[in-house]
Amino acid sequence: MRQAELRIDSVHDRAVIISPRRSNRPHDVAETTTAIHPPECPFCPQALKKLPAIYHLGRGERAIQVIKNSFPAVSLNNPRAYGYQEVIIETPKHDLELGELPVAQLDRLLKVYQHRTLAIGRLKKIEYILIFKNHGGKAGASLIHAHSQIFATGFVPPHIILKLKNVRAYKIEHGACYYCDTLKKEGRSPRKILTNRYVTAFAPYASSYPYEAWLMPNRHLDNLTRLNPTERQAFAQALHKILKKLNSIRVSYNFYLHQTLTDKDEHFYLRISPREQTWGGVEVGSRLIINSVAPEDAARFYRSK
Ligand SMILES: [Zn+2]
Ligand SMILES: [Zn+2]
């Protein structure tokens, strides 16, 4: 792509100007993480011994531990900001990143996500569950030790309500799920990252972030807990591949997946948003987003060996 191009994603209410710049090739986007490394990491095994685990899976080097968030924004005893937060320590090893862990550990992590989604979904008045990860300083991580978080609220965020409305409108108009249609189409497009019998990953047409990637089950599944073990394994393998590629260019990233408990007919996906690009006046003022890496180039990068 030589000229910039405006791309609209009306379902997710996004307008992006894809404006590739030569200077923004993978090897140029390396950053140094600003995440702090305290002498006494609160997520290392020694410190975790003092904290009650809400849930844990695996032993020794495979251990994954779930603890309460010590600084929650929402809590079960605050009716004015009702919700619940947890932290998931992905590995006991302080210096390993999620992308460096074996596929089997990612599969176990997804299993923990499944378990916690079910448990939190049973809490009173919870309507929305977000599972997310901040990796690197630019993605909001304050601790380097690999961890992800769960953020559940008693209300559905406004932009999610709008998205669900748009997805329902699409279904009425086309008689099919927007995401089922999209993954079939993108699995054959130049934006394909990978596709197999169980999962499909692609760089979305109107990517907001350079190297943005979406990972979806091929089956129309409302949420993560519906993945069977074979699908979960395929999901872990695909995620591993994507994170390894991102680690190779050393960018901060967020990933997330969400579930709205009031809607039982969603098609869940995991969105990976690398955060090397800082939003400026255009983004803040107009809500138009300028993305300097064409999704077609991003997909080629992910597909490369
Ligand atoms: Zn640590
Ligand atoms: Zn679907």
PDB file of C-alpha atoms and ligand atoms in Angstrom:
ATOM      1  CA  MET A   1       0.000   0.000   0.000  1.00  0.00           C
ATOM      2  CA  ARG A   2       1.517   3.329  -1.046  1.00  0.00           C
ATOM      3  CA  GLN A   3      -1.273   5.781  -0.277  1.00  0.00           C
ATOM      4  CA  ALA A   4      -3.080   6.246   3.002  1.00  0.00           C
ATOM      5  CA  GLU A   5      -6.598   4.817   3.152  1.00  0.00           C
ATOM      6  CA  LEU A   6      -9.600   5.410   5.413  1.00  0.00           C
ATOM      7  CA  ARG A   7     -11.161   2.197   6.708  1.00  0.00           C
ATOM      8  CA  ILE A   8     -14.387   2.005   8.682  1.00  0.00           C
ATOM      9  CA  ASP A   9     -15.478  -0.801  10.996  1.00  0.00           C
ATOM     10  CA  SER A  10     -19.087   0.127  11.681  1.00  0.00           C
ATOM     11  CA  VAL A  11     -19.764  -2.840  13.990  1.00  0.00           C
ATOM     12  CA  HIS A  12     -17.026  -1.783  16.413  1.00  0.00           C
ATOM     13  CA  ASP A  13     -17.528   1.915  15.704  1.00  0.00           C
ATOM     14  CA  ARG A  14     -13.985   2.522  14.491  1.00  0.00           C
ATOM     15  CA  ALA A  15     -12.557   4.759  11.797  1.00  0.00           C
ATOM     16  CA  VAL A  16      -8.905   4.194  11.006  1.00  0.00           C
ATOM     17  CA  ILE A  17      -6.576   5.836   8.519  1.00  0.00           C
ATOM     18  CA  ILE A  18      -4.083   3.209   7.445  1.00  0.00           C
ATOM     19  CA  SER A  19      -0.989   5.237   6.653  1.00  0.00           C
ATOM     20  CA  PRO A  20       2.091   3.037   6.261  1.00  0.00           C
ATOM     21  CA  ARG A  21       5.421   4.667   6.939  1.00  0.00           C
ATOM     22  CA  ARG A  22       8.656   3.137   5.814  1.00  0.00           C
ATOM     23  CA  SER A  23      10.335   3.970   9.096  1.00  0.00           C
ATOM     24  CA  ASN A  24       7.921   1.788  11.000  1.00  0.00           C
ATOM     25  CA  ARG A  25       9.228  -1.612  10.071  1.00  0.00           C
ATOM     26  CA  PRO A  26       9.376  -4.316  12.723  1.00  0.00           C
ATOM     27  CA  HIS A  27      13.047  -3.830  13.538  1.00  0.00           C
ATOM     28  CA  ASP A  28      12.485  -0.129  14.195  1.00  0.00           C
ATOM     29  CA  VAL A  29       9.757  -0.404  16.769  1.00  0.00           C
ATOM     30  CA  ALA A  30      11.787  -1.949  19.593  1.00  0.00           C
ATOM     31  CA  GLU A  31      11.320  -0.207  22.907  1.00  0.00           C
ATOM     32  CA  THR A  32      12.733  -0.599  26.344  1.00  0.00           C
ATOM     33  CA  THR A  33      10.110  -1.543  28.839  1.00  0.00           C
ATOM     34  CA  THR A  34       9.703   0.827  31.752  1.00  0.00           C
ATOM     35  CA  ALA A  35       8.173  -1.807  33.994  1.00  0.00           C
ATOM     36  CA  ILE A  36       9.704  -1.666  37.437  1.00  0.00           C
ATOM     37  CA  HIS A  37      11.509  -4.592  38.951  1.00  0.00           C
ATOM     38  CA  PRO A  38      11.128  -4.365  42.711  1.00  0.00           C
ATOM     39  CA  PRO A  39      13.642  -6.228  44.869  1.00  0.00           C
ATOM     40  CA  GLU A  40      10.754  -8.106  46.409  1.00  0.00           C
ATOM     41  CA  CYS A  41       8.441  -8.991  43.548  1.00  0.00           C
ATOM     42  CA  PRO A  42       4.912  -9.574  44.924  1.00  0.00           C
ATOM     43  CA  PHE A  43       4.251 -12.228  42.259  1.00  0.00           C
ATOM     44  CA  CYS A  44       7.307 -14.411  42.952  1.00  0.00           C
ATOM     45  CA  PRO A  45       6.651 -17.724  44.798  1.00  0.00           C
ATOM     46  CA  GLN A  46       8.160 -16.483  48.070  1.00  0.00           C
ATOM     47  CA  ALA A  47       5.736 -13.543  48.312  1.00  0.00           C
ATOM     48  CA  LEU A  48       2.773 -15.578  47.060  1.00  0.00           C
ATOM     49  CA  LYS A  49       3.196 -17.987  49.973  1.00  0.00           C
ATOM     50  CA  LYS A  50       1.919 -15.226  52.260  1.00  0.00           C
ATOM     51  CA  LEU A  51      -1.181 -14.552  50.145  1.00  0.00           C
ATOM     52  CA  PRO A  52      -4.215 -16.802  50.119  1.00  0.00           C
ATOM     53  CA  ALA A  53      -4.625 -18.311  46.635  1.00  0.00           C
ATOM     54  CA  ILE A  54      -8.156 -18.102  45.271  1.00  0.00           C
ATOM     55  CA  TYR A  55      -7.322 -20.855  42.828  1.00  0.00           C
ATOM     56  CA  HIS A  56      -4.239 -22.599  41.502  1.00  0.00           C
ATOM     57  CA  LEU A  57      -3.397 -25.075  38.784  1.00  0.00           C
ATOM     58  CA  GLY A  58      -0.206 -27.107  38.342  1.00  0.00           C
ATOM     59  CA  ARG A  59       2.847 -27.461  40.547  1.00  0.00           C
ATOM     60  CA  GLY A  60       6.478 -26.355  40.495  1.00  0.00           C
ATOM     61  CA  GLU A  61       7.452 -24.577  37.294  1.00  0.00           C
ATOM     62  CA  ARG A  62       3.987 -25.141  35.865  1.00  0.00           C
ATOM     63  CA  ALA A  63       2.120 -23.442  38.696  1.00  0.00           C
ATOM     64  CA  ILE A  64      -0.465 -20.810  37.854  1.00  0.00           C
ATOM     65  CA  GLN A  65      -1.900 -18.936  40.803  1.00  0.00           C
ATOM     66  CA  VAL A  66      -4.935 -16.676  41.116  1.00  0.00           C
ATOM     67  CA  ILE A  67      -4.976 -13.980  43.805  1.00  0.00           C
ATOM     68  CA  LYS A  68      -7.176 -11.023  44.680  1.00  0.00           C
ATOM     69  CA  ASN A  69      -6.277  -7.661  43.184  1.00  0.00           C
ATOM     70  CA  SER A  70      -4.889  -5.626  46.099  1.00  0.00           C
ATOM     71  CA  PHE A  71      -5.796  -2.286  44.500  1.00  0.00           C
ATOM     72  CA  PRO A  72      -9.192  -2.856  42.886  1.00  0.00           C
ATOM     73  CA  ALA A  73     -11.187  -0.070  41.208  1.00  0.00           C
ATOM     74  CA  VAL A  74     -14.423  -2.021  41.620  1.00  0.00           C
ATOM     75  CA  SER A  75     -15.414  -4.298  44.482  1.00  0.00           C
ATOM     76  CA  LEU A  76     -18.288  -6.426  45.727  1.00  0.00           C
ATOM     77  CA  ASN A  77     -18.865  -4.199  48.760  1.00  0.00           C
ATOM     78  CA  ASN A  78     -19.129  -0.944  46.806  1.00  0.00           C
ATOM     79  CA  PRO A  79     -22.586  -0.508  45.245  1.00  0.00           C
ATOM     80  CA  ARG A  80     -21.402   2.708  43.541  1.00  0.00           C
ATOM     81  CA  ALA A  81     -18.748   0.834  41.536  1.00  0.00           C
ATOM     82  CA  TYR A  82     -19.763  -2.784  41.878  1.00  0.00           C
ATOM     83  CA  GLY A  83     -17.481  -5.474  40.548  1.00  0.00           C
ATOM     84  CA  TYR A  84     -14.666  -7.887  41.194  1.00  0.00           C
ATOM     85  CA  GLN A  85     -10.971  -8.104  40.244  1.00  0.00           C
ATOM     86  CA  GLU A  86      -8.374 -10.862  40.279  1.00  0.00           C
ATOM     87  CA  VAL A  87      -4.762 -11.277  39.212  1.00  0.00           C
ATOM     88  CA  ILE A  88      -3.463 -14.441  37.559  1.00  0.00           C
ATOM     89  CA  ILE A  89       0.242 -15.181  37.980  1.00  0.00           C
ATOM     90  CA  GLU A  90       1.086 -17.053  34.778  1.00  0.00           C
ATOM     91  CA  THR A  91       4.386 -18.613  35.875  1.00  0.00           C
ATOM     92  CA  PRO A  92       6.526 -18.804  39.047  1.00  0.00           C
ATOM     93  CA  LYS A  93       9.558 -17.727  36.962  1.00  0.00           C
ATOM     94  CA  HIS A  94      10.212 -14.019  37.400  1.00  0.00           C
ATOM     95  CA  ASP A  95      12.030 -13.401  34.124  1.00  0.00           C
ATOM     96  CA  LEU A  96       9.942 -15.373  31.651  1.00  0.00           C
ATOM     97  CA  GLU A  97       7.431 -13.644  29.410  1.00  0.00           C
ATOM     98  CA  LEU A  98       4.174 -15.312  28.447  1.00  0.00           C
ATOM     99  CA  GLY A  99       5.386 -15.648  24.850  1.00  0.00           C
ATOM    100  CA  GLU A 100       8.407 -17.626  26.088  1.00  0.00           C
ATOM    101  CA  LEU A 101       6.354 -20.208  27.966  1.00  0.00           C
ATOM    102  CA  PRO A 102       5.575 -23.561  26.310  1.00  0.00           C
ATOM    103  CA  VAL A 103       2.239 -24.084  24.541  1.00  0.00           C
ATOM    104  CA  ALA A 104       1.199 -26.454  27.349  1.00  0.00           C
ATOM    105  CA  GLN A 105       1.486 -23.592  29.872  1.00  0.00           C
ATOM    106  CA  LEU A 106      -0.646 -21.325  27.669  1.00  0.00           C
ATOM    107  CA  ASP A 107      -3.195 -24.118  27.467  1.00  0.00           C
ATOM    108  CA  ARG A 108      -3.200 -24.351  31.282  1.00  0.00           C
ATOM    109  CA  LEU A 109      -3.607 -20.573  31.476  1.00  0.00           C
ATOM    110  CA  LEU A 110      -6.662 -20.755  29.193  1.00  0.00           C
ATOM    111  CA  LYS A 111      -7.992 -23.508  31.441  1.00  0.00           C
ATOM    112  CA  VAL A 112      -7.605 -21.171  34.439  1.00  0.00           C
ATOM    113  CA  TYR A 113      -9.407 -18.418  32.485  1.00  0.00           C
ATOM    114  CA  GLN A 114     -12.236 -20.887  31.835  1.00  0.00           C
ATOM    115  CA  HIS A 115     -12.463 -21.866  35.479  1.00  0.00           C
ATOM    116  CA  ARG A 116     -12.434 -18.273  36.744  1.00  0.00           C
ATOM    117  CA  THR A 117     -14.979 -17.134  34.126  1.00  0.00           C
ATOM    118  CA  LEU A 118     -17.403 -19.786  35.389  1.00  0.00           C
ATOM    119  CA  ALA A 119     -16.767 -18.934  39.054  1.00  0.00           C
ATOM    120  CA  ILE A 120     -17.055 -15.150  38.602  1.00  0.00           C
ATOM    121  CA  GLY A 121     -20.112 -15.545  36.377  1.00  0.00           C
ATOM    122  CA  ARG A 122     -21.863 -17.121  39.353  1.00  0.00           C
ATOM    123  CA  LEU A 123     -21.283 -14.070  41.572  1.00  0.00           C
ATOM    124  CA  LYS A 124     -24.373 -11.991  42.219  1.00  0.00           C
ATOM    125  CA  LYS A 125     -25.206  -9.198  39.766  1.00  0.00           C
ATOM    126  CA  ILE A 126     -22.074  -9.561  37.626  1.00  0.00           C
ATOM    127  CA  GLU A 127     -22.931  -8.693  34.009  1.00  0.00           C
ATOM    128  CA  TYR A 128     -19.590  -8.302  32.281  1.00  0.00           C
ATOM    129  CA  ILE A 129     -16.244 -10.124  32.532  1.00  0.00           C
ATOM    130  CA  LEU A 130     -13.040  -8.857  30.934  1.00  0.00           C
ATOM    131  CA  ILE A 131      -9.869 -10.957  30.942  1.00  0.00           C
ATOM    132  CA  PHE A 132      -6.824  -8.975  29.927  1.00  0.00           C
ATOM    133  CA  LYS A 133      -3.079  -8.745  29.961  1.00  0.00           C
ATOM    134  CA  ASN A 134      -0.769  -5.732  30.027  1.00  0.00           C
ATOM    135  CA  HIS A 135       2.681  -6.596  28.763  1.00  0.00           C
ATOM    136  CA  GLY A 136       5.355  -3.894  28.925  1.00  0.00           C
ATOM    137  CA  GLY A 137       5.370  -0.333  30.209  1.00  0.00           C
ATOM    138  CA  LYS A 138       3.559   1.189  27.218  1.00  0.00           C
ATOM    139  CA  ALA A 139       0.695  -1.273  27.719  1.00  0.00           C
ATOM    140  CA  GLY A 140       0.207  -0.225  31.330  1.00  0.00           C
ATOM    141  CA  ALA A 141       2.136  -3.009  33.076  1.00  0.00           C
ATOM    142  CA  SER A 142       3.666  -1.873  36.353  1.00  0.00           C
ATOM    143  CA  LEU A 143       5.162  -5.236  37.295  1.00  0.00           C
ATOM    144  CA  ILE A 144       7.364  -7.263  34.989  1.00  0.00           C
ATOM    145  CA  HIS A 145       6.424 -10.699  36.388  1.00  0.00           C
ATOM    146  CA  ALA A 146       4.083 -12.348  33.827  1.00  0.00           C
ATOM    147  CA  HIS A 147       0.468 -11.958  34.887  1.00  0.00           C
ATOM    148  CA  SER A 148      -2.987 -11.310  33.531  1.00  0.00           C
ATOM    149  CA  GLN A 149      -6.068  -9.870  35.188  1.00  0.00           C
ATOM    150  CA  ILE A 150      -9.797 -10.297  35.407  1.00  0.00           C
ATOM    151  CA  PHE A 151     -12.077  -7.295  35.699  1.00  0.00           C
ATOM    152  CA  ALA A 152     -15.780  -7.991  36.214  1.00  0.00           C
ATOM    153  CA  THR A 153     -18.514  -5.407  36.680  1.00  0.00           C
ATOM    154  CA  GLY A 154     -22.173  -5.175  37.592  1.00  0.00           C
ATOM    155  CA  PHE A 155     -22.827  -3.145  34.442  1.00  0.00           C
ATOM    156  CA  VAL A 156     -21.995  -3.512  30.766  1.00  0.00           C
ATOM    157  CA  PRO A 157     -19.649  -0.798  29.384  1.00  0.00           C
ATOM    158  CA  PRO A 158     -21.473   1.559  26.956  1.00  0.00           C
ATOM    159  CA  HIS A 159     -19.351   0.723  23.904  1.00  0.00           C
ATOM    160  CA  ILE A 160     -20.039  -2.992  24.418  1.00  0.00           C
ATOM    161  CA  ILE A 161     -23.790  -2.312  24.489  1.00  0.00           C
ATOM    162  CA  LEU A 162     -23.395  -0.460  21.184  1.00  0.00           C
ATOM    163  CA  LYS A 163     -21.305  -3.270  19.681  1.00  0.00           C
ATOM    164  CA  LEU A 164     -23.832  -5.947  20.679  1.00  0.00           C
ATOM    165  CA  LYS A 165     -26.587  -3.844  19.125  1.00  0.00           C
ATOM    166  CA  ASN A 166     -24.600  -3.573  15.887  1.00  0.00           C
ATOM    167  CA  VAL A 167     -23.935  -7.329  15.856  1.00  0.00           C
ATOM    168  CA  ARG A 168     -27.670  -8.021  16.292  1.00  0.00           C
ATOM    169  CA  ALA A 169     -28.489  -5.581  13.474  1.00  0.00           C
ATOM    170  CA  TYR A 170     -25.971  -7.388  11.236  1.00  0.00           C
ATOM    171  CA  LYS A 171     -27.648 -10.705  12.031  1.00  0.00           C
ATOM    172  CA  ILE A 172     -31.081  -9.368  11.107  1.00  0.00           C
ATOM    173  CA  GLU A 173     -29.760  -7.935   7.855  1.00  0.00           C
ATOM    174  CA  HIS A 174     -27.530 -10.850   6.787  1.00  0.00           C
ATOM    175  CA  GLY A 175     -29.070 -13.777   8.641  1.00  0.00           C
ATOM    176  CA  ALA A 176     -25.655 -14.759  10.005  1.00  0.00           C
ATOM    177  CA  CYS A 177     -23.187 -13.967  12.785  1.00  0.00           C
ATOM    178  CA  TYR A 178     -20.895 -11.046  11.934  1.00  0.00           C
ATOM    179  CA  TYR A 179     -17.872 -12.844  13.411  1.00  0.00           C
ATOM    180  CA  CYS A 180     -18.592 -16.189  11.682  1.00  0.00           C
ATOM    181  CA  ASP A 181     -18.764 -14.285   8.375  1.00  0.00           C
ATOM    182  CA  THR A 182     -15.647 -12.236   9.151  1.00  0.00           C
ATOM    183  CA  LEU A 183     -13.455 -15.178  10.111  1.00  0.00           C
ATOM    184  CA  LYS A 184     -14.459 -17.098   6.967  1.00  0.00           C
ATOM    185  CA  LYS A 185     -13.657 -14.082   4.817  1.00  0.00           C
ATOM    186  CA  GLU A 186     -10.432 -13.090   6.592  1.00  0.00           C
ATOM    187  CA  GLY A 187      -9.179 -16.689   6.680  1.00  0.00           C
ATOM    188  CA  ARG A 188      -8.860 -16.373   2.876  1.00  0.00           C
ATOM    189  CA  SER A 189      -7.707 -12.757   2.701  1.00  0.00           C
ATOM    190  CA  PRO A 190      -4.203 -11.200   2.627  1.00  0.00           C
ATOM    191  CA  ARG A 191      -4.865 -10.358   6.284  1.00  0.00           C
ATOM    192  CA  LYS A 192      -4.861 -14.023   7.320  1.00  0.00           C
ATOM    193  CA  ILE A 193      -2.336 -14.886  10.034  1.00  0.00           C
ATOM    194  CA  LEU A 194      -3.279 -18.545  10.370  1.00  0.00           C
ATOM    195  CA  THR A 195      -6.291 -20.777  10.006  1.00  0.00           C
ATOM    196  CA  ASN A 196      -6.883 -24.442  10.750  1.00  0.00           C
ATOM    197  CA  ARG A 197      -9.797 -26.691  11.619  1.00  0.00           C
ATOM    198  CA  TYR A 198     -10.387 -25.063  15.006  1.00  0.00           C
ATOM    199  CA  VAL A 199      -9.204 -21.450  15.054  1.00  0.00           C
ATOM    200  CA  THR A 200      -8.535 -18.489  12.771  1.00  0.00           C
ATOM    201  CA  ALA A 201      -6.282 -15.487  13.396  1.00  0.00           C
ATOM    202  CA  PHE A 202      -6.088 -12.388  11.238  1.00  0.00           C
ATOM    203  CA  ALA A 203      -5.072  -8.727  11.242  1.00  0.00           C
ATOM    204  CA  PRO A 204      -8.413  -6.882  11.093  1.00  0.00           C
ATOM    205  CA  TYR A 205      -9.248  -4.747   8.045  1.00  0.00           C
ATOM    206  CA  ALA A 206      -9.562  -1.583  10.172  1.00  0.00           C
ATOM    207  CA  SER A 207      -6.810  -2.365  12.720  1.00  0.00           C
ATOM    208  CA  SER A 208      -6.491   0.406  15.305  1.00  0.00           C
ATOM    209  CA  TYR A 209      -2.972  -0.597  16.290  1.00  0.00           C
ATOM    210  CA  PRO A 210       0.108  -1.556  14.273  1.00  0.00           C
ATOM    211  CA  TYR A 211       0.303  -5.393  14.283  1.00  0.00           C
ATOM    212  CA  GLU A 212      -3.151  -5.783  15.831  1.00  0.00           C
ATOM    213  CA  ALA A 213      -4.307  -9.417  15.679  1.00  0.00           C
ATOM    214  CA  TRP A 214      -7.591 -11.188  16.410  1.00  0.00           C
ATOM    215  CA  LEU A 215      -7.858 -14.831  17.350  1.00  0.00           C
ATOM    216  CA  MET A 216     -11.200 -16.645  17.164  1.00  0.00           C
ATOM    217  CA  PRO A 217     -12.623 -20.129  17.470  1.00  0.00           C
ATOM    218  CA  ASN A 218     -14.129 -21.267  14.148  1.00  0.00           C
ATOM    219  CA  ARG A 219     -17.199 -22.541  15.966  1.00  0.00           C
ATOM    220  CA  HIS A 220     -19.746 -19.957  17.058  1.00  0.00           C
ATOM    221  CA  LEU A 221     -18.982 -20.036  20.793  1.00  0.00           C
ATOM    222  CA  ASP A 222     -20.431 -17.504  23.226  1.00  0.00           C
ATOM    223  CA  ASN A 223     -17.444 -17.490  25.545  1.00  0.00           C
ATOM    224  CA  LEU A 224     -14.119 -19.079  26.401  1.00  0.00           C
ATOM    225  CA  THR A 225     -15.625 -21.736  28.669  1.00  0.00           C
ATOM    226  CA  ARG A 226     -17.251 -23.335  25.596  1.00  0.00           C
ATOM    227  CA  LEU A 227     -13.917 -24.297  24.015  1.00  0.00           C
ATOM    228  CA  ASN A 228     -13.397 -28.056  24.167  1.00  0.00           C
ATOM    229  CA  PRO A 229      -9.886 -29.324  25.068  1.00  0.00           C
ATOM    230  CA  THR A 230      -8.884 -29.771  21.395  1.00  0.00           C
ATOM    231  CA  GLU A 231     -10.018 -26.256  20.501  1.00  0.00           C
ATOM    232  CA  ARG A 232      -8.351 -24.836  23.593  1.00  0.00           C
ATOM    233  CA  GLN A 233      -5.077 -26.485  22.595  1.00  0.00           C
ATOM    234  CA  ALA A 234      -5.347 -25.005  19.069  1.00  0.00           C
ATOM    235  CA  PHE A 235      -6.129 -21.608  20.608  1.00  0.00           C
ATOM    236  CA  ALA A 236      -3.037 -21.879  22.859  1.00  0.00           C
ATOM    237  CA  GLN A 237      -0.861 -22.847  19.896  1.00  0.00           C
ATOM    238  CA  ALA A 238      -2.052 -19.882  17.817  1.00  0.00           C
ATOM    239  CA  LEU A 239      -1.615 -17.451  20.714  1.00  0.00           C
ATOM    240  CA  HIS A 240       1.882 -18.807  21.309  1.00  0.00           C
ATOM    241  CA  LYS A 241       2.802 -18.176  17.684  1.00  0.00           C
ATOM    242  CA  ILE A 242       1.498 -14.587  17.752  1.00  0.00           C
ATOM    243  CA  LEU A 243       3.151 -13.680  21.075  1.00  0.00           C
ATOM    244  CA  LYS A 244       6.475 -15.143  19.955  1.00  0.00           C
ATOM    245  CA  LYS A 245       6.419 -12.918  16.880  1.00  0.00           C
ATOM    246  CA  LEU A 246       5.573  -9.874  19.016  1.00  0.00           C
ATOM    247  CA  ASN A 247       8.395 -10.695  21.426  1.00  0.00           C
ATOM    248  CA  SER A 248      10.791 -10.772  18.475  1.00  0.00           C
ATOM    249  CA  ILE A 249      10.126  -7.044  17.877  1.00  0.00           C
ATOM    250  CA  ARG A 250       9.947  -6.297  21.620  1.00  0.00           C
ATOM    251  CA  VAL A 251       6.754  -4.276  21.746  1.00  0.00           C
ATOM    252  CA  SER A 252       4.398  -3.736  24.641  1.00  0.00           C
ATOM    253  CA  TYR A 253       0.969  -5.215  24.055  1.00  0.00           C
ATOM    254  CA  ASN A 254      -2.445  -5.714  25.595  1.00  0.00           C
ATOM    255  CA  PHE A 255      -4.640  -8.655  24.898  1.00  0.00           C
ATOM    256  CA  TYR A 256      -8.175  -9.149  26.060  1.00  0.00           C
ATOM    257  CA  LEU A 257     -11.338 -11.108  25.655  1.00  0.00           C
ATOM    258  CA  HIS A 258     -14.688 -10.223  27.082  1.00  0.00           C
ATOM    259  CA  GLN A 259     -18.002 -11.762  27.839  1.00  0.00           C
ATOM    260  CA  THR A 260     -21.346 -10.104  28.474  1.00  0.00           C
ATOM    261  CA  LEU A 261     -23.418 -12.350  30.711  1.00  0.00           C
ATOM    262  CA  THR A 262     -26.665 -10.743  29.581  1.00  0.00           C
ATOM    263  CA  ASP A 263     -26.029 -11.887  25.978  1.00  0.00           C
ATOM    264  CA  LYS A 264     -25.718 -15.655  25.450  1.00  0.00           C
ATOM    265  CA  ASP A 265     -25.157 -15.508  21.689  1.00  0.00           C
ATOM    266  CA  GLU A 266     -21.801 -13.766  21.355  1.00  0.00           C
ATOM    267  CA  HIS A 267     -18.917 -15.070  19.265  1.00  0.00           C
ATOM    268  CA  PHE A 268     -15.915 -14.557  21.474  1.00  0.00           C
ATOM    269  CA  TYR A 269     -12.486 -13.512  20.264  1.00  0.00           C
ATOM    270  CA  LEU A 270      -9.160 -12.508  21.712  1.00  0.00           C
ATOM    271  CA  ARG A 271      -7.858  -9.147  20.553  1.00  0.00           C
ATOM    272  CA  ILE A 272      -4.124  -8.496  20.709  1.00  0.00           C
ATOM    273  CA  SER A 273      -3.233  -4.795  20.576  1.00  0.00           C
ATOM    274  CA  PRO A 274       0.474  -3.909  20.376  1.00  0.00           C
ATOM    275  CA  ARG A 275       1.014  -0.496  21.955  1.00  0.00           C
ATOM    276  CA  GLU A 276       4.128   0.872  20.349  1.00  0.00           C
ATOM    277  CA  GLN A 277       2.265   3.817  18.826  1.00  0.00           C
ATOM    278  CA  THR A 278       1.197   6.636  21.146  1.00  0.00           C
ATOM    279  CA  TRP A 279      -2.067   8.384  20.334  1.00  0.00           C
ATOM    280  CA  GLY A 280      -1.719  12.081  19.530  1.00  0.00           C
ATOM    281  CA  GLY A 281      -3.994  15.040  18.871  1.00  0.00           C
ATOM    282  CA  VAL A 282      -5.734  13.463  15.860  1.00  0.00           C
ATOM    283  CA  GLU A 283      -6.782  10.398  17.838  1.00  0.00           C
ATOM    284  CA  VAL A 284      -7.703  12.281  21.001  1.00  0.00           C
ATOM    285  CA  GLY A 285      -9.500  15.097  19.180  1.00  0.00           C
ATOM    286  CA  SER A 286     -11.252  13.421  16.245  1.00  0.00           C
ATOM    287  CA  ARG A 287     -11.336   9.779  17.376  1.00  0.00           C
ATOM    288  CA  LEU A 288      -9.917   8.965  13.958  1.00  0.00           C
ATOM    289  CA  ILE A 289      -7.003   6.625  14.493  1.00  0.00           C
ATOM    290  CA  ILE A 290      -3.864   6.709  12.367  1.00  0.00           C
ATOM    291  CA  ASN A 291      -2.241   3.293  12.024  1.00  0.00           C
ATOM    292  CA  SER A 292       1.182   3.280  10.410  1.00  0.00           C
ATOM    293  CA  VAL A 293       1.310  -0.462   9.632  1.00  0.00           C
ATOM    294  CA  ALA A 294      -1.100  -1.844   7.023  1.00  0.00           C
ATOM    295  CA  PRO A 295      -2.906  -4.945   8.371  1.00  0.00           C
ATOM    296  CA  GLU A 296      -1.834  -6.798   5.206  1.00  0.00           C
ATOM    297  CA  ASP A 297       1.829  -6.109   6.120  1.00  0.00           C
ATOM    298  CA  ALA A 298       1.185  -7.058   9.747  1.00  0.00           C
ATOM    299  CA  ALA A 299      -0.303 -10.408   8.655  1.00  0.00           C
ATOM    300  CA  ARG A 300       2.694 -11.059   6.398  1.00  0.00           C
ATOM    301  CA  PHE A 301       4.965 -10.384   9.373  1.00  0.00           C
ATOM    302  CA  TYR A 302       3.068 -12.909  11.531  1.00  0.00           C
ATOM    303  CA  ARG A 303       3.080 -15.522   8.757  1.00  0.00           C
ATOM    304  CA  SER A 304       6.838 -15.184   8.165  1.00  0.00           C
ATOM    305  CA  LYS A 305       9.162 -17.734   9.767  1.00  0.00           C
TER     306      LYS A 305
HETATM  307 ZN    ZN B   1       8.545 -12.056  40.298  1.00  0.00          ZN
HETATM  308 ZN    ZN B   2     -20.323 -16.601  15.102  1.00  0.00          ZN
END
